[in-house]
């Protein structure tokens, strides 16, 4: 690995200036789980790393009934999974975070780093999209607040400008009668990253679906909202037929990638399975067809 200088700013303003001044020769570093792999493989050869570890503004997980949840970008996956606040108010988010990667990565990798790397085979972006989360970007020029859809632009591409860092993630306060389920499919148990994932957050009264937000991740370059499936569910009493129909709409409306982990047809079928399982679980129904190994 190439030698580099390790810079430790203590304010967002200072970090932003460092990133702007050093340009392409420099990278921000949080937990380092993605960045160090890239550097060891010499895909990235920065001369300077700007550590975010001393920026207090990026720490902490807080909640209030009016503004909802604030997760500092430096929160590790394990912090999100273990947070009493997250577990109480957003159990679907805690459940998702508890399944990311493996214990080593969960205890080192941060939620901010996960979003900024924009790897499509990851868990938080789809779940956060279904929760209508926002990403807060800070720089010496001020602050921008983007939806997940605005932040994730393409395969490994985000809306971050070169002098910006993600400071926090905000999730709106939960509305009464809302619950969520996050499901993922792993091709093999040894492979940590999801091949397909579905997040569903819905407001319901028993089997009546009042409102739904569905996002698919893992199989598409960036997570996508499935608005036609959401509209189909809303106002409908969900039964096993509905579960199948929603899963079919979801599978039809995505544009999956083809790569060495799975071609587009395989991914579409796995998304259909995971979607069916997710909708059935949220409404307390049996999965009409049992197959695959999601967890
Ligand atoms: C073996 C393995 C298995 C994995 N499995 C999964 C999985 O199952 N599910 C899943 O979701 N993820 C998985 N991951 C990915 C993991 O979640 C990410 O590597 C991790 O969250 C990245 O966070 P980090 O703090 O380590 O980022 P870093 O490696 O420090 O940084 C990653 C990138 O983001 C930038 N960056 C980091 N923080 C910020 C910030 N606040 N503002 C601006 N830019 C920033 C860095 O410059 C760098 O380009 C896996 C990773 C590994 C190594």
PDB file of C-alpha atoms in Angstrom, residues 9-262:
ATOM      1  CA  UNK A   9      -9.443  17.833  11.488  1.00  0.00           C
ATOM      2  CA  UNK A  10     -11.627  18.699  14.457  1.00  0.00           C
ATOM      3  CA  UNK A  11     -14.379  20.627  12.668  1.00  0.00           C
ATOM      4  CA  UNK A  12     -16.452  19.978   9.545  1.00  0.00           C
ATOM      5  CA  UNK A  13     -15.241  23.325   8.222  1.00  0.00           C
ATOM      6  CA  UNK A  14     -11.593  22.277   8.565  1.00  0.00           C
ATOM      7  CA  UNK A  15     -12.228  18.822   7.041  1.00  0.00           C
ATOM      8  CA  UNK A  16     -14.032  20.394   4.108  1.00  0.00           C
ATOM      9  CA  UNK A  17     -11.121  22.755   3.401  1.00  0.00           C
ATOM     10  CA  UNK A  18      -8.656  19.861   3.510  1.00  0.00           C
ATOM     11  CA  UNK A  19     -10.752  17.837   1.055  1.00  0.00           C
ATOM     12  CA  UNK A  20     -11.144  20.839  -1.259  1.00  0.00           C
ATOM     13  CA  UNK A  21      -7.444  21.772  -1.177  1.00  0.00           C
ATOM     14  CA  UNK A  22      -6.091  18.255  -1.703  1.00  0.00           C
ATOM     15  CA  UNK A  23      -8.673  17.228  -4.332  1.00  0.00           C
ATOM     16  CA  UNK A  24      -8.294  13.804  -5.959  1.00  0.00           C
ATOM     17  CA  UNK A  25      -5.140  12.996  -3.943  1.00  0.00           C
ATOM     18  CA  UNK A  26      -7.151  12.726  -0.779  1.00  0.00           C
ATOM     19  CA  UNK A  27      -9.993  10.675   0.703  1.00  0.00           C
ATOM     20  CA  UNK A  28     -12.107  10.978   3.838  1.00  0.00           C
ATOM     21  CA  UNK A  29     -11.862   7.959   6.122  1.00  0.00           C
ATOM     22  CA  UNK A  30     -14.386   6.810   8.760  1.00  0.00           C
ATOM     23  CA  UNK A  31     -14.202   3.115   9.782  1.00  0.00           C
ATOM     24  CA  UNK A  32     -11.891   2.283   6.868  1.00  0.00           C
ATOM     25  CA  UNK A  33     -13.523  -1.099   6.087  1.00  0.00           C
ATOM     26  CA  UNK A  34     -14.178  -0.233   2.439  1.00  0.00           C
ATOM     27  CA  UNK A  35     -11.438   2.311   1.873  1.00  0.00           C
ATOM     28  CA  UNK A  36      -8.545   0.226   3.216  1.00  0.00           C
ATOM     29  CA  UNK A  37      -9.566  -2.716   1.014  1.00  0.00           C
ATOM     30  CA  UNK A  38      -9.478  -0.432  -2.023  1.00  0.00           C
ATOM     31  CA  UNK A  39      -6.078   0.938  -0.981  1.00  0.00           C
ATOM     32  CA  UNK A  40      -4.602  -2.497  -0.308  1.00  0.00           C
ATOM     33  CA  UNK A  41      -5.729  -3.589  -3.760  1.00  0.00           C
ATOM     34  CA  UNK A  42      -4.219  -0.353  -5.153  1.00  0.00           C
ATOM     35  CA  UNK A  43      -7.517   0.607  -6.745  1.00  0.00           C
ATOM     36  CA  UNK A  44      -7.188   3.811  -4.704  1.00  0.00           C
ATOM     37  CA  UNK A  45      -3.838   5.493  -4.023  1.00  0.00           C
ATOM     38  CA  UNK A  46      -4.532   8.672  -2.037  1.00  0.00           C
ATOM     39  CA  UNK A  47      -1.554  10.638  -0.696  1.00  0.00           C
ATOM     40  CA  UNK A  48      -3.675  11.996   2.179  1.00  0.00           C
ATOM     41  CA  UNK A  49      -6.445  10.586   4.332  1.00  0.00           C
ATOM     42  CA  UNK A  50      -8.741  12.994   6.155  1.00  0.00           C
ATOM     43  CA  UNK A  51      -9.938  11.188   9.273  1.00  0.00           C
ATOM     44  CA  UNK A  52     -13.479  12.004  10.360  1.00  0.00           C
ATOM     45  CA  UNK A  53     -12.917  10.392  13.764  1.00  0.00           C
ATOM     46  CA  UNK A  54     -12.426  13.673  15.659  1.00  0.00           C
ATOM     47  CA  UNK A  55     -15.553  15.400  14.409  1.00  0.00           C
ATOM     48  CA  UNK A  56     -17.999  15.412  17.348  1.00  0.00           C
ATOM     49  CA  UNK A  57     -20.785  16.633  15.037  1.00  0.00           C
ATOM     50  CA  UNK A  58     -20.774  13.204  13.321  1.00  0.00           C
ATOM     51  CA  UNK A  59     -21.382  11.239  16.529  1.00  0.00           C
ATOM     52  CA  UNK A  60     -24.473  10.198  18.481  1.00  0.00           C
ATOM     53  CA  UNK A  61     -27.944   8.780  17.940  1.00  0.00           C
ATOM     54  CA  UNK A  62     -30.853  10.925  19.160  1.00  0.00           C
ATOM     55  CA  UNK A  63     -34.632  10.940  18.900  1.00  0.00           C
ATOM     56  CA  UNK A  64     -37.496  13.303  19.606  1.00  0.00           C
ATOM     57  CA  UNK A  65     -41.174  12.885  18.801  1.00  0.00           C
ATOM     58  CA  UNK A  66     -41.292  15.970  16.555  1.00  0.00           C
ATOM     59  CA  UNK A  67     -38.102  15.703  14.520  1.00  0.00           C
ATOM     60  CA  UNK A  68     -37.618  11.956  14.589  1.00  0.00           C
ATOM     61  CA  UNK A  69     -34.253  10.218  14.543  1.00  0.00           C
ATOM     62  CA  UNK A  70     -30.795  11.681  14.045  1.00  0.00           C
ATOM     63  CA  UNK A  71     -27.959   9.212  13.417  1.00  0.00           C
ATOM     64  CA  UNK A  72     -24.458  10.699  13.352  1.00  0.00           C
ATOM     65  CA  UNK A  73     -22.582   9.527  10.245  1.00  0.00           C
ATOM     66  CA  UNK A  74     -19.847   7.928  12.389  1.00  0.00           C
ATOM     67  CA  UNK A  75     -22.333   5.571  14.075  1.00  0.00           C
ATOM     68  CA  UNK A  76     -21.225   2.035  13.416  1.00  0.00           C
ATOM     69  CA  UNK A  77     -23.686  -0.605  12.225  1.00  0.00           C
ATOM     70  CA  UNK A  78     -23.377  -2.225  15.678  1.00  0.00           C
ATOM     71  CA  UNK A  79     -24.302   1.096  17.342  1.00  0.00           C
ATOM     72  CA  UNK A  80     -27.460   1.361  15.235  1.00  0.00           C
ATOM     73  CA  UNK A  81     -28.368  -2.273  15.926  1.00  0.00           C
ATOM     74  CA  UNK A  82     -27.860  -1.910  19.693  1.00  0.00           C
ATOM     75  CA  UNK A  83     -29.379   1.556  20.150  1.00  0.00           C
ATOM     76  CA  UNK A  84     -32.329   1.451  22.551  1.00  0.00           C
ATOM     77  CA  UNK A  85     -33.816   4.447  20.727  1.00  0.00           C
ATOM     78  CA  UNK A  86     -33.616   2.768  17.326  1.00  0.00           C
ATOM     79  CA  UNK A  87     -34.910  -0.535  18.664  1.00  0.00           C
ATOM     80  CA  UNK A  88     -37.894   1.165  20.280  1.00  0.00           C
ATOM     81  CA  UNK A  89     -38.952   3.564  17.523  1.00  0.00           C
ATOM     82  CA  UNK A  90     -37.528   1.999  14.336  1.00  0.00           C
ATOM     83  CA  UNK A  91     -37.201  -1.761  14.967  1.00  0.00           C
ATOM     84  CA  UNK A  92     -36.893  -2.438  11.235  1.00  0.00           C
ATOM     85  CA  UNK A  93     -33.734  -0.285  11.127  1.00  0.00           C
ATOM     86  CA  UNK A  94     -32.199  -2.031  14.148  1.00  0.00           C
ATOM     87  CA  UNK A  95     -33.057  -5.414  12.656  1.00  0.00           C
ATOM     88  CA  UNK A  96     -31.450  -4.473   9.325  1.00  0.00           C
ATOM     89  CA  UNK A  97     -28.292  -3.125  11.013  1.00  0.00           C
ATOM     90  CA  UNK A  98     -27.922  -6.289  13.097  1.00  0.00           C
ATOM     91  CA  UNK A  99     -27.625  -8.335   9.883  1.00  0.00           C
ATOM     92  CA  UNK A 100     -25.064  -6.191   8.004  1.00  0.00           C
ATOM     93  CA  UNK A 101     -21.881  -8.089   7.128  1.00  0.00           C
ATOM     94  CA  UNK A 102     -20.241  -9.823  10.101  1.00  0.00           C
ATOM     95  CA  UNK A 103     -19.384  -8.745  13.663  1.00  0.00           C
ATOM     96  CA  UNK A 104     -15.987  -7.314  12.661  1.00  0.00           C
ATOM     97  CA  UNK A 105     -17.452  -5.075   9.960  1.00  0.00           C
ATOM     98  CA  UNK A 106     -20.465  -4.124  12.087  1.00  0.00           C
ATOM     99  CA  UNK A 107     -18.122  -2.964  14.844  1.00  0.00           C
ATOM    100  CA  UNK A 108     -15.884  -0.936  12.525  1.00  0.00           C
ATOM    101  CA  UNK A 109     -17.926   0.176   9.522  1.00  0.00           C
ATOM    102  CA  UNK A 110     -20.108   3.258   9.808  1.00  0.00           C
ATOM    103  CA  UNK A 111     -23.515   4.044   8.374  1.00  0.00           C
ATOM    104  CA  UNK A 112     -22.095   7.213   6.780  1.00  0.00           C
ATOM    105  CA  UNK A 113     -19.268   5.274   5.118  1.00  0.00           C
ATOM    106  CA  UNK A 114     -21.748   2.721   3.867  1.00  0.00           C
ATOM    107  CA  UNK A 115     -23.857   5.369   2.130  1.00  0.00           C
ATOM    108  CA  UNK A 116     -20.856   7.279   0.757  1.00  0.00           C
ATOM    109  CA  UNK A 117     -19.229   4.223  -0.794  1.00  0.00           C
ATOM    110  CA  UNK A 118     -22.513   3.596  -2.679  1.00  0.00           C
ATOM    111  CA  UNK A 119     -21.807  -0.094  -3.145  1.00  0.00           C
ATOM    112  CA  UNK A 120     -25.052  -1.560  -4.542  1.00  0.00           C
ATOM    113  CA  UNK A 121     -24.729  -4.809  -2.543  1.00  0.00           C
ATOM    114  CA  UNK A 122     -25.418  -3.240   0.820  1.00  0.00           C
ATOM    115  CA  UNK A 123     -28.303  -3.102   3.278  1.00  0.00           C
ATOM    116  CA  UNK A 124     -28.816   0.363   4.812  1.00  0.00           C
ATOM    117  CA  UNK A 125     -29.683   2.374   1.665  1.00  0.00           C
ATOM    118  CA  UNK A 126     -32.855   0.428   0.763  1.00  0.00           C
ATOM    119  CA  UNK A 127     -34.068   0.302   4.352  1.00  0.00           C
ATOM    120  CA  UNK A 128     -33.422   4.020   4.839  1.00  0.00           C
ATOM    121  CA  UNK A 129     -35.214   4.760   1.561  1.00  0.00           C
ATOM    122  CA  UNK A 130     -38.328   2.910   2.754  1.00  0.00           C
ATOM    123  CA  UNK A 131     -38.132   4.927   5.999  1.00  0.00           C
ATOM    124  CA  UNK A 132     -38.028   8.173   3.976  1.00  0.00           C
ATOM    125  CA  UNK A 133     -34.638   9.098   5.463  1.00  0.00           C
ATOM    126  CA  UNK A 134     -32.614  12.169   4.534  1.00  0.00           C
ATOM    127  CA  UNK A 135     -28.848  12.540   4.273  1.00  0.00           C
ATOM    128  CA  UNK A 136     -27.224  15.696   5.641  1.00  0.00           C
ATOM    129  CA  UNK A 137     -24.106  16.898   3.811  1.00  0.00           C
ATOM    130  CA  UNK A 138     -21.806  19.439   5.455  1.00  0.00           C
ATOM    131  CA  UNK A 139     -18.991  21.594   4.079  1.00  0.00           C
ATOM    132  CA  UNK A 140     -17.370  24.973   4.665  1.00  0.00           C
ATOM    133  CA  UNK A 141     -20.109  26.336   2.371  1.00  0.00           C
ATOM    134  CA  UNK A 142     -22.939  25.195   4.662  1.00  0.00           C
ATOM    135  CA  UNK A 143     -25.361  22.289   4.740  1.00  0.00           C
ATOM    136  CA  UNK A 144     -27.487  20.393   2.195  1.00  0.00           C
ATOM    137  CA  UNK A 145     -30.225  17.905   3.016  1.00  0.00           C
ATOM    138  CA  UNK A 146     -30.959  15.273   0.344  1.00  0.00           C
ATOM    139  CA  UNK A 147     -33.319  12.320   0.172  1.00  0.00           C
ATOM    140  CA  UNK A 148     -31.666   8.914  -0.281  1.00  0.00           C
ATOM    141  CA  UNK A 149     -32.920   8.955  -3.880  1.00  0.00           C
ATOM    142  CA  UNK A 150     -31.179  12.285  -4.486  1.00  0.00           C
ATOM    143  CA  UNK A 151     -28.006  11.245  -2.659  1.00  0.00           C
ATOM    144  CA  UNK A 152     -27.391   7.915  -4.446  1.00  0.00           C
ATOM    145  CA  UNK A 153     -26.843   8.811  -8.076  1.00  0.00           C
ATOM    146  CA  UNK A 154     -25.533   5.594  -9.654  1.00  0.00           C
ATOM    147  CA  UNK A 155     -23.325   2.544  -9.157  1.00  0.00           C
ATOM    148  CA  UNK A 156     -20.673   3.796  -6.653  1.00  0.00           C
ATOM    149  CA  UNK A 157     -21.642   7.416  -7.384  1.00  0.00           C
ATOM    150  CA  UNK A 158     -23.187   9.833  -4.887  1.00  0.00           C
ATOM    151  CA  UNK A 159     -24.203  13.487  -5.003  1.00  0.00           C
ATOM    152  CA  UNK A 160     -21.297  14.391  -2.650  1.00  0.00           C
ATOM    153  CA  UNK A 161     -19.207  17.330  -3.890  1.00  0.00           C
ATOM    154  CA  UNK A 162     -15.445  17.020  -3.359  1.00  0.00           C
ATOM    155  CA  UNK A 163     -15.474  19.314  -0.291  1.00  0.00           C
ATOM    156  CA  UNK A 164     -18.523  17.724   1.365  1.00  0.00           C
ATOM    157  CA  UNK A 165     -18.919  15.039   4.000  1.00  0.00           C
ATOM    158  CA  UNK A 166     -22.017  13.293   5.269  1.00  0.00           C
ATOM    159  CA  UNK A 167     -22.617  14.505   8.805  1.00  0.00           C
ATOM    160  CA  UNK A 168     -25.853  12.725   9.747  1.00  0.00           C
ATOM    161  CA  UNK A 169     -28.881  10.761   8.614  1.00  0.00           C
ATOM    162  CA  UNK A 170     -32.363  11.882   9.611  1.00  0.00           C
ATOM    163  CA  UNK A 171     -35.420   9.663   9.726  1.00  0.00           C
ATOM    164  CA  UNK A 172     -38.886  11.231  10.178  1.00  0.00           C
ATOM    165  CA  UNK A 173     -40.799  10.487  13.368  1.00  0.00           C
ATOM    166  CA  UNK A 174     -42.825   7.295  12.965  1.00  0.00           C
ATOM    167  CA  UNK A 175     -46.539   7.685  12.281  1.00  0.00           C
ATOM    168  CA  UNK A 176     -48.972   5.651  14.441  1.00  0.00           C
ATOM    169  CA  UNK A 177     -49.785   2.124  13.207  1.00  0.00           C
ATOM    170  CA  UNK A 178     -46.641   2.004  11.085  1.00  0.00           C
ATOM    171  CA  UNK A 179     -44.421  -1.060  11.031  1.00  0.00           C
ATOM    172  CA  UNK A 180     -41.689  -2.349   8.783  1.00  0.00           C
ATOM    173  CA  UNK A 181     -39.931  -5.484   7.599  1.00  0.00           C
ATOM    174  CA  UNK A 182     -36.514  -5.744   5.967  1.00  0.00           C
ATOM    175  CA  UNK A 183     -35.544  -8.998   4.220  1.00  0.00           C
ATOM    176  CA  UNK A 184     -32.408  -9.949   2.322  1.00  0.00           C
ATOM    177  CA  UNK A 185     -31.294 -12.892   0.234  1.00  0.00           C
ATOM    178  CA  UNK A 186     -27.722 -14.179   0.462  1.00  0.00           C
ATOM    179  CA  UNK A 187     -26.483 -16.404  -2.352  1.00  0.00           C
ATOM    180  CA  UNK A 188     -24.436 -18.458   0.111  1.00  0.00           C
ATOM    181  CA  UNK A 189     -24.226 -18.235   3.885  1.00  0.00           C
ATOM    182  CA  UNK A 190     -20.511 -17.409   3.592  1.00  0.00           C
ATOM    183  CA  UNK A 191     -21.222 -14.404   1.376  1.00  0.00           C
ATOM    184  CA  UNK A 192     -22.226 -11.521   3.623  1.00  0.00           C
ATOM    185  CA  UNK A 193     -23.552  -9.086   1.086  1.00  0.00           C
ATOM    186  CA  UNK A 194     -27.174  -9.267  -0.033  1.00  0.00           C
ATOM    187  CA  UNK A 195     -27.901 -10.348  -3.597  1.00  0.00           C
ATOM    188  CA  UNK A 196     -31.399  -8.930  -3.185  1.00  0.00           C
ATOM    189  CA  UNK A 197     -33.212  -7.045  -0.475  1.00  0.00           C
ATOM    190  CA  UNK A 198     -36.674  -5.631   0.076  1.00  0.00           C
ATOM    191  CA  UNK A 199     -37.697  -3.075   2.692  1.00  0.00           C
ATOM    192  CA  UNK A 200     -41.375  -2.424   3.350  1.00  0.00           C
ATOM    193  CA  UNK A 201     -42.676   0.210   5.743  1.00  0.00           C
ATOM    194  CA  UNK A 202     -46.468   0.364   5.940  1.00  0.00           C
ATOM    195  CA  UNK A 203     -49.244   2.008   7.920  1.00  0.00           C
ATOM    196  CA  UNK A 204     -51.976  -0.541   8.442  1.00  0.00           C
ATOM    197  CA  UNK A 205     -55.024  -1.488  10.456  1.00  0.00           C
ATOM    198  CA  UNK A 206     -55.003  -5.253  10.665  1.00  0.00           C
ATOM    199  CA  UNK A 207     -54.905  -6.454   7.080  1.00  0.00           C
ATOM    200  CA  UNK A 208     -55.935  -3.089   5.621  1.00  0.00           C
ATOM    201  CA  UNK A 209     -52.953  -1.264   4.144  1.00  0.00           C
ATOM    202  CA  UNK A 210     -53.298   2.505   4.517  1.00  0.00           C
ATOM    203  CA  UNK A 211     -49.918   3.527   3.174  1.00  0.00           C
ATOM    204  CA  UNK A 212     -46.808   1.692   1.954  1.00  0.00           C
ATOM    205  CA  UNK A 213     -43.227   2.440   1.018  1.00  0.00           C
ATOM    206  CA  UNK A 214     -41.294  -0.360  -0.693  1.00  0.00           C
ATOM    207  CA  UNK A 215     -37.647  -0.258  -1.734  1.00  0.00           C
ATOM    208  CA  UNK A 216     -35.565  -2.910  -3.459  1.00  0.00           C
ATOM    209  CA  UNK A 217     -31.794  -3.022  -3.007  1.00  0.00           C
ATOM    210  CA  UNK A 218     -28.883  -5.315  -3.764  1.00  0.00           C
ATOM    211  CA  UNK A 219     -29.971  -6.232  -7.289  1.00  0.00           C
ATOM    212  CA  UNK A 220     -30.194  -2.801  -8.859  1.00  0.00           C
ATOM    213  CA  UNK A 221     -27.369  -0.239  -9.308  1.00  0.00           C
ATOM    214  CA  UNK A 222     -28.987   1.900  -6.617  1.00  0.00           C
ATOM    215  CA  UNK A 223     -32.005   1.079  -4.429  1.00  0.00           C
ATOM    216  CA  UNK A 224     -35.342   1.882  -6.028  1.00  0.00           C
ATOM    217  CA  UNK A 225     -38.778   2.802  -4.706  1.00  0.00           C
ATOM    218  CA  UNK A 226     -41.567   0.674  -6.168  1.00  0.00           C
ATOM    219  CA  UNK A 227     -44.311   3.234  -6.504  1.00  0.00           C
ATOM    220  CA  UNK A 228     -46.689   1.147  -8.630  1.00  0.00           C
ATOM    221  CA  UNK A 229     -46.586  -1.643  -6.034  1.00  0.00           C
ATOM    222  CA  UNK A 230     -47.105   0.908  -3.248  1.00  0.00           C
ATOM    223  CA  UNK A 231     -50.170   2.364  -5.009  1.00  0.00           C
ATOM    224  CA  UNK A 232     -51.511  -1.162  -5.574  1.00  0.00           C
ATOM    225  CA  UNK A 233     -51.278  -1.935  -1.850  1.00  0.00           C
ATOM    226  CA  UNK A 234     -52.735   1.295  -0.524  1.00  0.00           C
ATOM    227  CA  UNK A 235     -56.390   1.004   0.506  1.00  0.00           C
ATOM    228  CA  UNK A 236     -56.363  -2.751  -0.095  1.00  0.00           C
ATOM    229  CA  UNK A 237     -57.050  -5.583   2.338  1.00  0.00           C
ATOM    230  CA  UNK A 238     -53.967  -7.734   1.995  1.00  0.00           C
ATOM    231  CA  UNK A 239     -54.420 -11.481   1.545  1.00  0.00           C
ATOM    232  CA  UNK A 240     -52.242 -14.159   0.002  1.00  0.00           C
ATOM    233  CA  UNK A 241     -53.311 -13.168  -3.526  1.00  0.00           C
ATOM    234  CA  UNK A 242     -52.309  -9.586  -2.837  1.00  0.00           C
ATOM    235  CA  UNK A 243     -48.952 -10.793  -1.569  1.00  0.00           C
ATOM    236  CA  UNK A 244     -48.324 -12.578  -4.872  1.00  0.00           C
ATOM    237  CA  UNK A 245     -49.553  -9.643  -6.929  1.00  0.00           C
ATOM    238  CA  UNK A 246     -47.381  -7.114  -5.101  1.00  0.00           C
ATOM    239  CA  UNK A 247     -44.333  -9.374  -5.508  1.00  0.00           C
ATOM    240  CA  UNK A 248     -45.057  -9.698  -9.239  1.00  0.00           C
ATOM    241  CA  UNK A 249     -45.327  -5.932  -9.672  1.00  0.00           C
ATOM    242  CA  UNK A 250     -42.076  -5.420  -7.764  1.00  0.00           C
ATOM    243  CA  UNK A 251     -40.266  -8.036  -9.868  1.00  0.00           C
ATOM    244  CA  UNK A 252     -41.637  -6.562 -13.109  1.00  0.00           C
ATOM    245  CA  UNK A 253     -40.760  -2.969 -12.298  1.00  0.00           C
ATOM    246  CA  UNK A 254     -37.086  -3.381 -11.383  1.00  0.00           C
ATOM    247  CA  UNK A 255     -34.187  -3.311 -13.814  1.00  0.00           C
ATOM    248  CA  UNK A 256     -31.712  -5.748 -12.229  1.00  0.00           C
ATOM    249  CA  UNK A 257     -27.993  -5.863 -12.975  1.00  0.00           C
ATOM    250  CA  UNK A 258     -26.244  -8.944 -14.385  1.00  0.00           C
ATOM    251  CA  UNK A 259     -22.856  -9.817 -12.962  1.00  0.00           C
ATOM    252  CA  UNK A 260     -20.792 -12.744 -11.706  1.00  0.00           C
ATOM    253  CA  UNK A 261     -23.002 -13.053  -8.598  1.00  0.00           C
ATOM    254  CA  UNK A 262     -26.202 -13.469 -10.591  1.00  0.00           C
TER     255      UNK A 262
END
